[in-house]
PDB file of C-alpha atoms in Angstrom:
ATOM      1  CA  UNK A   1     122.539  91.774 213.801  1.00  0.00           C
ATOM      2  CA  UNK A   2     121.180  95.223 213.031  1.00  0.00           C
ATOM      3  CA  UNK A   3     120.031  96.070 209.524  1.00  0.00           C
ATOM      4  CA  UNK A   4     120.131  99.546 208.029  1.00  0.00           C
ATOM      5  CA  UNK A   5     119.110 100.774 204.636  1.00  0.00           C
ATOM      6  CA  UNK A   6     121.801  99.948 202.127  1.00  0.00           C
ATOM      7  CA  UNK A   7     124.057  98.206 204.690  1.00  0.00           C
ATOM      8  CA  UNK A   8     124.372  94.714 206.146  1.00  0.00           C
ATOM      9  CA  UNK A   9     126.936  93.774 208.768  1.00  0.00           C
ATOM     10  CA  UNK A  10     128.156  90.277 207.861  1.00  0.00           C
ATOM     11  CA  UNK A  11     131.254  88.338 208.838  1.00  0.00           C
ATOM     12  CA  UNK A  12     132.573  86.438 205.859  1.00  0.00           C
ATOM     13  CA  UNK A  13     135.490  84.079 206.526  1.00  0.00           C
ATOM     14  CA  UNK A  14     138.585  84.629 204.492  1.00  0.00           C
ATOM     15  CA  UNK A  15     138.592  82.748 201.219  1.00  0.00           C
ATOM     16  CA  UNK A  16     142.335  82.501 201.010  1.00  0.00           C
ATOM     17  CA  UNK A  17     143.737  80.052 198.618  1.00  0.00           C
ATOM     18  CA  UNK A  18     147.485  80.067 197.831  1.00  0.00           C
ATOM     19  CA  UNK A  19     149.050  77.229 195.850  1.00  0.00           C
ATOM     20  CA  UNK A  20     152.477  76.294 194.620  1.00  0.00           C
ATOM     21  CA  UNK A  21     153.222  75.458 190.976  1.00  0.00           C
ATOM     22  CA  UNK A  22     155.073  72.584 189.379  1.00  0.00           C
ATOM     23  CA  UNK A  23     158.578  72.635 187.910  1.00  0.00           C
ATOM     24  CA  UNK A  24     159.545  74.942 185.040  1.00  0.00           C
ATOM     25  CA  UNK A  25     158.087  74.394 181.560  1.00  0.00           C
ATOM     26  CA  UNK A  26     159.514  71.594 179.430  1.00  0.00           C
ATOM     27  CA  UNK A  27     162.013  72.746 176.772  1.00  0.00           C
ATOM     28  CA  UNK A  28     162.170  71.515 173.188  1.00  0.00           C
ATOM     29  CA  UNK A  29     164.678  68.691 172.679  1.00  0.00           C
ATOM     30  CA  UNK A  30     166.968  67.956 169.734  1.00  0.00           C
ATOM     31  CA  UNK A  31     164.262  65.918 168.008  1.00  0.00           C
ATOM     32  CA  UNK A  32     162.002  68.953 167.794  1.00  0.00           C
ATOM     33  CA  UNK A  33     159.619  68.145 170.634  1.00  0.00           C
ATOM     34  CA  UNK A  34     157.046  70.915 170.986  1.00  0.00           C
ATOM     35  CA  UNK A  35     157.762  72.891 174.192  1.00  0.00           C
ATOM     36  CA  UNK A  36     155.099  73.478 176.814  1.00  0.00           C
ATOM     37  CA  UNK A  37     153.471  76.867 176.250  1.00  0.00           C
ATOM     38  CA  UNK A  38     152.549  77.512 179.886  1.00  0.00           C
ATOM     39  CA  UNK A  39     153.902  80.613 181.604  1.00  0.00           C
ATOM     40  CA  UNK A  40     156.839  80.212 183.932  1.00  0.00           C
ATOM     41  CA  UNK A  41     155.554  79.115 187.347  1.00  0.00           C
ATOM     42  CA  UNK A  42     154.857  81.959 189.747  1.00  0.00           C
ATOM     43  CA  UNK A  43     154.145  81.624 193.453  1.00  0.00           C
ATOM     44  CA  UNK A  44     151.728  83.995 195.139  1.00  0.00           C
ATOM     45  CA  UNK A  45     153.382  86.404 197.578  1.00  0.00           C
ATOM     46  CA  UNK A  46     153.317  86.063 201.345  1.00  0.00           C
ATOM     47  CA  UNK A  47     150.957  88.599 202.938  1.00  0.00           C
ATOM     48  CA  UNK A  48     152.886  89.443 206.087  1.00  0.00           C
ATOM     49  CA  UNK A  49     150.206  91.709 207.557  1.00  0.00           C
ATOM     50  CA  UNK A  50     146.774  90.623 206.284  1.00  0.00           C
ATOM     51  CA  UNK A  51     143.924  93.110 206.632  1.00  0.00           C
ATOM     52  CA  UNK A  52     142.118  93.191 209.971  1.00  0.00           C
ATOM     53  CA  UNK A  53     138.820  91.649 208.921  1.00  0.00           C
ATOM     54  CA  UNK A  54     137.527  90.912 212.427  1.00  0.00           C
ATOM     55  CA  UNK A  55     136.684  94.530 213.262  1.00  0.00           C
ATOM     56  CA  UNK A  56     136.090  95.791 209.733  1.00  0.00           C
ATOM     57  CA  UNK A  57     132.479  96.734 208.886  1.00  0.00           C
ATOM     58  CA  UNK A  58     130.749  95.037 205.983  1.00  0.00           C
ATOM     59  CA  UNK A  59     128.696  97.200 203.659  1.00  0.00           C
ATOM     60  CA  UNK A  60     125.934  95.838 201.466  1.00  0.00           C
ATOM     61  CA  UNK A  61     124.634  97.551 198.343  1.00  0.00           C
ATOM     62  CA  UNK A  62     121.528  96.253 196.548  1.00  0.00           C
ATOM     63  CA  UNK A  63     118.668  97.482 194.398  1.00  0.00           C
ATOM     64  CA  UNK A  64     116.098  95.902 196.747  1.00  0.00           C
ATOM     65  CA  UNK A  65     116.123  94.865 200.397  1.00  0.00           C
ATOM     66  CA  UNK A  66     113.247  93.025 202.109  1.00  0.00           C
ATOM     67  CA  UNK A  67     113.328  92.332 205.875  1.00  0.00           C
ATOM     68  CA  UNK A  68     109.572  91.952 206.441  1.00  0.00           C
ATOM     69  CA  UNK A  69     109.807  88.239 207.241  1.00  0.00           C
ATOM     70  CA  UNK A  70     111.018  87.427 210.800  1.00  0.00           C
ATOM     71  CA  UNK A  71     112.724  84.266 209.515  1.00  0.00           C
ATOM     72  CA  UNK A  72     114.829  85.820 206.737  1.00  0.00           C
ATOM     73  CA  UNK A  73     115.940  89.005 205.012  1.00  0.00           C
ATOM     74  CA  UNK A  74     116.545  89.197 201.274  1.00  0.00           C
ATOM     75  CA  UNK A  75     118.701  91.479 199.140  1.00  0.00           C
ATOM     76  CA  UNK A  76     118.381  91.382 195.356  1.00  0.00           C
ATOM     77  CA  UNK A  77     119.624  93.153 192.253  1.00  0.00           C
ATOM     78  CA  UNK A  78     123.335  93.946 191.851  1.00  0.00           C
ATOM     79  CA  UNK A  79     124.076  92.854 195.407  1.00  0.00           C
ATOM     80  CA  UNK A  80     127.554  93.660 196.731  1.00  0.00           C
ATOM     81  CA  UNK A  81     129.113  92.808 200.104  1.00  0.00           C
ATOM     82  CA  UNK A  82     132.413  94.392 201.092  1.00  0.00           C
ATOM     83  CA  UNK A  83     134.554  93.751 204.168  1.00  0.00           C
ATOM     84  CA  UNK A  84     138.182  94.883 204.319  1.00  0.00           C
ATOM     85  CA  UNK A  85     139.805  93.251 201.234  1.00  0.00           C
ATOM     86  CA  UNK A  86     136.862  90.889 200.651  1.00  0.00           C
ATOM     87  CA  UNK A  87     134.259  91.541 197.976  1.00  0.00           C
ATOM     88  CA  UNK A  88     131.241  89.407 197.081  1.00  0.00           C
ATOM     89  CA  UNK A  89     128.825  90.192 194.254  1.00  0.00           C
ATOM     90  CA  UNK A  90     125.663  88.359 193.221  1.00  0.00           C
ATOM     91  CA  UNK A  91     122.012  88.926 192.247  1.00  0.00           C
ATOM     92  CA  UNK A  92     120.331  87.411 195.311  1.00  0.00           C
ATOM     93  CA  UNK A  93     121.357  87.000 198.956  1.00  0.00           C
ATOM     94  CA  UNK A  94     119.411  85.716 201.967  1.00  0.00           C
ATOM     95  CA  UNK A  95     120.178  86.131 205.663  1.00  0.00           C
ATOM     96  CA  UNK A  96     118.650  83.632 208.127  1.00  0.00           C
ATOM     97  CA  UNK A  97     118.861  85.155 211.630  1.00  0.00           C
ATOM     98  CA  UNK A  98     118.038  81.951 213.530  1.00  0.00           C
ATOM     99  CA  UNK A  99     121.224  80.229 212.369  1.00  0.00           C
ATOM    100  CA  UNK A 100     123.088  83.436 211.548  1.00  0.00           C
ATOM    101  CA  UNK A 101     123.600  82.142 208.027  1.00  0.00           C
ATOM    102  CA  UNK A 102     124.108  84.010 204.766  1.00  0.00           C
ATOM    103  CA  UNK A 103     122.980  82.068 201.685  1.00  0.00           C
ATOM    104  CA  UNK A 104     123.885  82.906 198.086  1.00  0.00           C
ATOM    105  CA  UNK A 105     121.694  80.527 196.030  1.00  0.00           C
ATOM    106  CA  UNK A 106     122.866  81.607 192.595  1.00  0.00           C
ATOM    107  CA  UNK A 107     126.026  82.551 190.684  1.00  0.00           C
ATOM    108  CA  UNK A 108     128.417  84.781 192.594  1.00  0.00           C
ATOM    109  CA  UNK A 109     131.900  86.309 192.410  1.00  0.00           C
ATOM    110  CA  UNK A 110     134.267  86.348 195.377  1.00  0.00           C
ATOM    111  CA  UNK A 111     137.600  88.187 195.548  1.00  0.00           C
ATOM    112  CA  UNK A 112     140.107  89.057 198.252  1.00  0.00           C
ATOM    113  CA  UNK A 113     143.809  89.904 198.406  1.00  0.00           C
ATOM    114  CA  UNK A 114     144.803  86.351 197.469  1.00  0.00           C
ATOM    115  CA  UNK A 115     142.090  84.766 195.302  1.00  0.00           C
ATOM    116  CA  UNK A 116     139.449  85.507 192.715  1.00  0.00           C
ATOM    117  CA  UNK A 117     136.647  82.961 192.256  1.00  0.00           C
ATOM    118  CA  UNK A 118     133.310  82.493 190.542  1.00  0.00           C
ATOM    119  CA  UNK A 119     130.925  79.936 192.055  1.00  0.00           C
ATOM    120  CA  UNK A 120     127.503  78.470 191.366  1.00  0.00           C
ATOM    121  CA  UNK A 121     126.395  79.113 194.955  1.00  0.00           C
ATOM    122  CA  UNK A 122     127.764  79.791 198.437  1.00  0.00           C
ATOM    123  CA  UNK A 123     126.874  79.957 202.119  1.00  0.00           C
ATOM    124  CA  UNK A 124     128.509  81.481 205.199  1.00  0.00           C
ATOM    125  CA  UNK A 125     127.845  80.716 208.858  1.00  0.00           C
ATOM    126  CA  UNK A 126     128.365  83.841 210.933  1.00  0.00           C
ATOM    127  CA  UNK A 127     128.164  82.015 214.263  1.00  0.00           C
ATOM    128  CA  UNK A 128     131.273  79.875 213.738  1.00  0.00           C
ATOM    129  CA  UNK A 129     132.995  81.916 211.014  1.00  0.00           C
ATOM    130  CA  UNK A 130     132.945  79.231 208.314  1.00  0.00           C
ATOM    131  CA  UNK A 131     131.671  79.016 204.758  1.00  0.00           C
ATOM    132  CA  UNK A 132     131.717  77.152 201.491  1.00  0.00           C
ATOM    133  CA  UNK A 133     131.698  77.853 197.760  1.00  0.00           C
ATOM    134  CA  UNK A 134     130.144  75.296 195.395  1.00  0.00           C
ATOM    135  CA  UNK A 135     131.309  74.468 191.841  1.00  0.00           C
ATOM    136  CA  UNK A 136     133.892  77.205 191.490  1.00  0.00           C
ATOM    137  CA  UNK A 137     136.590  78.417 189.130  1.00  0.00           C
ATOM    138  CA  UNK A 138     139.495  80.229 190.772  1.00  0.00           C
ATOM    139  CA  UNK A 139     142.700  82.109 190.029  1.00  0.00           C
ATOM    140  CA  UNK A 140     145.410  83.287 192.415  1.00  0.00           C
ATOM    141  CA  UNK A 141     146.606  86.852 192.898  1.00  0.00           C
ATOM    142  CA  UNK A 142     150.294  87.229 192.002  1.00  0.00           C
ATOM    143  CA  UNK A 143     150.399  83.854 190.247  1.00  0.00           C
ATOM    144  CA  UNK A 144     149.525  82.223 186.941  1.00  0.00           C
ATOM    145  CA  UNK A 145     147.800  79.448 188.908  1.00  0.00           C
ATOM    146  CA  UNK A 146     144.147  78.709 188.165  1.00  0.00           C
ATOM    147  CA  UNK A 147     141.710  75.835 188.279  1.00  0.00           C
ATOM    148  CA  UNK A 148     138.314  74.581 189.341  1.00  0.00           C
ATOM    149  CA  UNK A 149     136.821  72.656 192.265  1.00  0.00           C
ATOM    150  CA  UNK A 150     133.569  71.031 193.269  1.00  0.00           C
ATOM    151  CA  UNK A 151     133.705  72.660 196.686  1.00  0.00           C
ATOM    152  CA  UNK A 152     135.842  75.012 198.749  1.00  0.00           C
ATOM    153  CA  UNK A 153     135.415  74.998 202.527  1.00  0.00           C
ATOM    154  CA  UNK A 154     136.555  78.012 204.555  1.00  0.00           C
ATOM    155  CA  UNK A 155     137.621  77.694 208.183  1.00  0.00           C
ATOM    156  CA  UNK A 156     138.063  80.169 211.025  1.00  0.00           C
ATOM    157  CA  UNK A 157     141.393  78.460 211.800  1.00  0.00           C
ATOM    158  CA  UNK A 158     142.875  80.075 208.642  1.00  0.00           C
ATOM    159  CA  UNK A 159     142.739  76.806 206.719  1.00  0.00           C
ATOM    160  CA  UNK A 160     140.871  76.014 203.523  1.00  0.00           C
ATOM    161  CA  UNK A 161     139.878  72.746 201.880  1.00  0.00           C
ATOM    162  CA  UNK A 162     139.279  72.180 198.186  1.00  0.00           C
ATOM    163  CA  UNK A 163     137.417  69.035 197.144  1.00  0.00           C
ATOM    164  CA  UNK A 164     137.424  67.509 193.661  1.00  0.00           C
ATOM    165  CA  UNK A 165     139.854  70.064 192.243  1.00  0.00           C
ATOM    166  CA  UNK A 166     142.035  70.802 189.210  1.00  0.00           C
ATOM    167  CA  UNK A 167     145.099  73.050 189.234  1.00  0.00           C
ATOM    168  CA  UNK A 168     147.460  74.362 186.541  1.00  0.00           C
ATOM    169  CA  UNK A 169     149.541  77.384 185.572  1.00  0.00           C
ATOM    170  CA  UNK A 170     148.549  77.067 181.900  1.00  0.00           C
ATOM    171  CA  UNK A 171     146.054  79.397 180.196  1.00  0.00           C
ATOM    172  CA  UNK A 172     143.022  78.307 178.210  1.00  0.00           C
ATOM    173  CA  UNK A 173     140.558  75.403 178.402  1.00  0.00           C
ATOM    174  CA  UNK A 174     143.091  72.706 177.372  1.00  0.00           C
ATOM    175  CA  UNK A 175     146.195  73.130 179.568  1.00  0.00           C
ATOM    176  CA  UNK A 176     149.382  71.251 178.688  1.00  0.00           C
ATOM    177  CA  UNK A 177     149.614  69.951 182.252  1.00  0.00           C
ATOM    178  CA  UNK A 178     146.962  69.576 184.911  1.00  0.00           C
ATOM    179  CA  UNK A 179     147.043  68.411 188.506  1.00  0.00           C
ATOM    180  CA  UNK A 180     143.805  66.796 189.735  1.00  0.00           C
ATOM    181  CA  UNK A 181     143.266  65.866 193.379  1.00  0.00           C
ATOM    182  CA  UNK A 182     140.563  64.428 195.592  1.00  0.00           C
ATOM    183  CA  UNK A 183     141.358  66.900 198.369  1.00  0.00           C
ATOM    184  CA  UNK A 184     143.698  69.808 199.040  1.00  0.00           C
ATOM    185  CA  UNK A 185     144.241  71.296 202.491  1.00  0.00           C
ATOM    186  CA  UNK A 186     145.778  74.769 202.612  1.00  0.00           C
ATOM    187  CA  UNK A 187     147.496  75.786 205.854  1.00  0.00           C
ATOM    188  CA  UNK A 188     147.857  79.499 205.273  1.00  0.00           C
ATOM    189  CA  UNK A 189     149.647  80.371 208.520  1.00  0.00           C
ATOM    190  CA  UNK A 190     152.304  77.729 207.883  1.00  0.00           C
ATOM    191  CA  UNK A 191     152.666  78.448 204.152  1.00  0.00           C
ATOM    192  CA  UNK A 192     152.099  74.984 202.717  1.00  0.00           C
ATOM    193  CA  UNK A 193     149.426  72.723 201.276  1.00  0.00           C
ATOM    194  CA  UNK A 194     148.699  68.987 201.446  1.00  0.00           C
ATOM    195  CA  UNK A 195     147.096  67.215 198.484  1.00  0.00           C
ATOM    196  CA  UNK A 196     145.567  63.753 198.713  1.00  0.00           C
ATOM    197  CA  UNK A 197     144.708  61.451 195.847  1.00  0.00           C
ATOM    198  CA  UNK A 198     146.567  63.557 193.249  1.00  0.00           C
ATOM    199  CA  UNK A 199     147.017  62.698 189.556  1.00  0.00           C
ATOM    200  CA  UNK A 200     149.248  64.644 187.169  1.00  0.00           C
ATOM    201  CA  UNK A 201     148.290  64.795 183.490  1.00  0.00           C
ATOM    202  CA  UNK A 202     150.490  65.924 180.599  1.00  0.00           C
ATOM    203  CA  UNK A 203     148.824  66.662 177.258  1.00  0.00           C
ATOM    204  CA  UNK A 204     145.648  65.165 178.812  1.00  0.00           C
ATOM    205  CA  UNK A 205     147.432  61.843 179.501  1.00  0.00           C
ATOM    206  CA  UNK A 206     147.695  60.724 183.166  1.00  0.00           C
ATOM    207  CA  UNK A 207     151.277  59.727 183.937  1.00  0.00           C
ATOM    208  CA  UNK A 208     151.769  60.092 187.714  1.00  0.00           C
ATOM    209  CA  UNK A 209     149.617  59.253 190.718  1.00  0.00           C
ATOM    210  CA  UNK A 210     150.597  60.434 194.208  1.00  0.00           C
ATOM    211  CA  UNK A 211     148.415  59.415 197.181  1.00  0.00           C
ATOM    212  CA  UNK A 212     149.869  62.191 199.372  1.00  0.00           C
ATOM    213  CA  UNK A 213     152.036  65.234 198.667  1.00  0.00           C
ATOM    214  CA  UNK A 214     153.118  68.403 200.477  1.00  0.00           C
ATOM    215  CA  UNK A 215     154.303  71.627 198.843  1.00  0.00           C
ATOM    216  CA  UNK A 216     154.735  75.351 199.582  1.00  0.00           C
ATOM    217  CA  UNK A 217     151.802  77.644 198.871  1.00  0.00           C
ATOM    218  CA  UNK A 218     153.616  80.974 199.041  1.00  0.00           C
ATOM    219  CA  UNK A 219     157.164  82.260 198.650  1.00  0.00           C
ATOM    220  CA  UNK A 220     158.316  80.576 201.865  1.00  0.00           C
ATOM    221  CA  UNK A 221     160.105  77.504 200.521  1.00  0.00           C
ATOM    222  CA  UNK A 222     160.076  74.045 202.090  1.00  0.00           C
ATOM    223  CA  UNK A 223     161.325  70.647 201.043  1.00  0.00           C
ATOM    224  CA  UNK A 224     158.773  68.372 199.406  1.00  0.00           C
ATOM    225  CA  UNK A 225     157.572  66.935 196.125  1.00  0.00           C
ATOM    226  CA  UNK A 226     157.038  70.318 194.467  1.00  0.00           C
TER     227      UNK A 226
END
């Protein structure tokens, strides 16, 4: 990897996360039950022709850049990485040439054409085109879907894994309904996701446990629980 002033060529795997939503909001009944205030479910659009990230250059902007150490290079102060539709911003970034690894040890923001996320830390392996975000909050482009996760793993095979996650289409810190799952696998090429160990809560009360469920994650519909 060649470094130049103000630029860093880095391959960041796509952080694509597209989820489906649950059924439409509950309506008030004749006894005056309070209706769910969540927005109508919206599914993120299919991106038929995603940006060509493989050949796109990545530009780094930072207030300071230090490459004096042979074992690592450091960028600090309003650091930004851009590649095609991907954008990463943070205050400190380290590149380890021996393992071709980019480390983001502190809070960071990641966005692309399908997701926006804030995370406590992140790392990306440039040799095998993988990465992970730790303790993140996310929202989906073109959808009211949002949530949090302990970890998001990015794969070169265009699949993503969320671990220890919550998901809802409701706004605010106390959503009317919330789906929690041990694991969620997103198969972006095929347009569907698989959740394992999922629990559905309504008004913060668990009422349904599903050990395994499959559902569409974009506007291509398929049969399934959701």
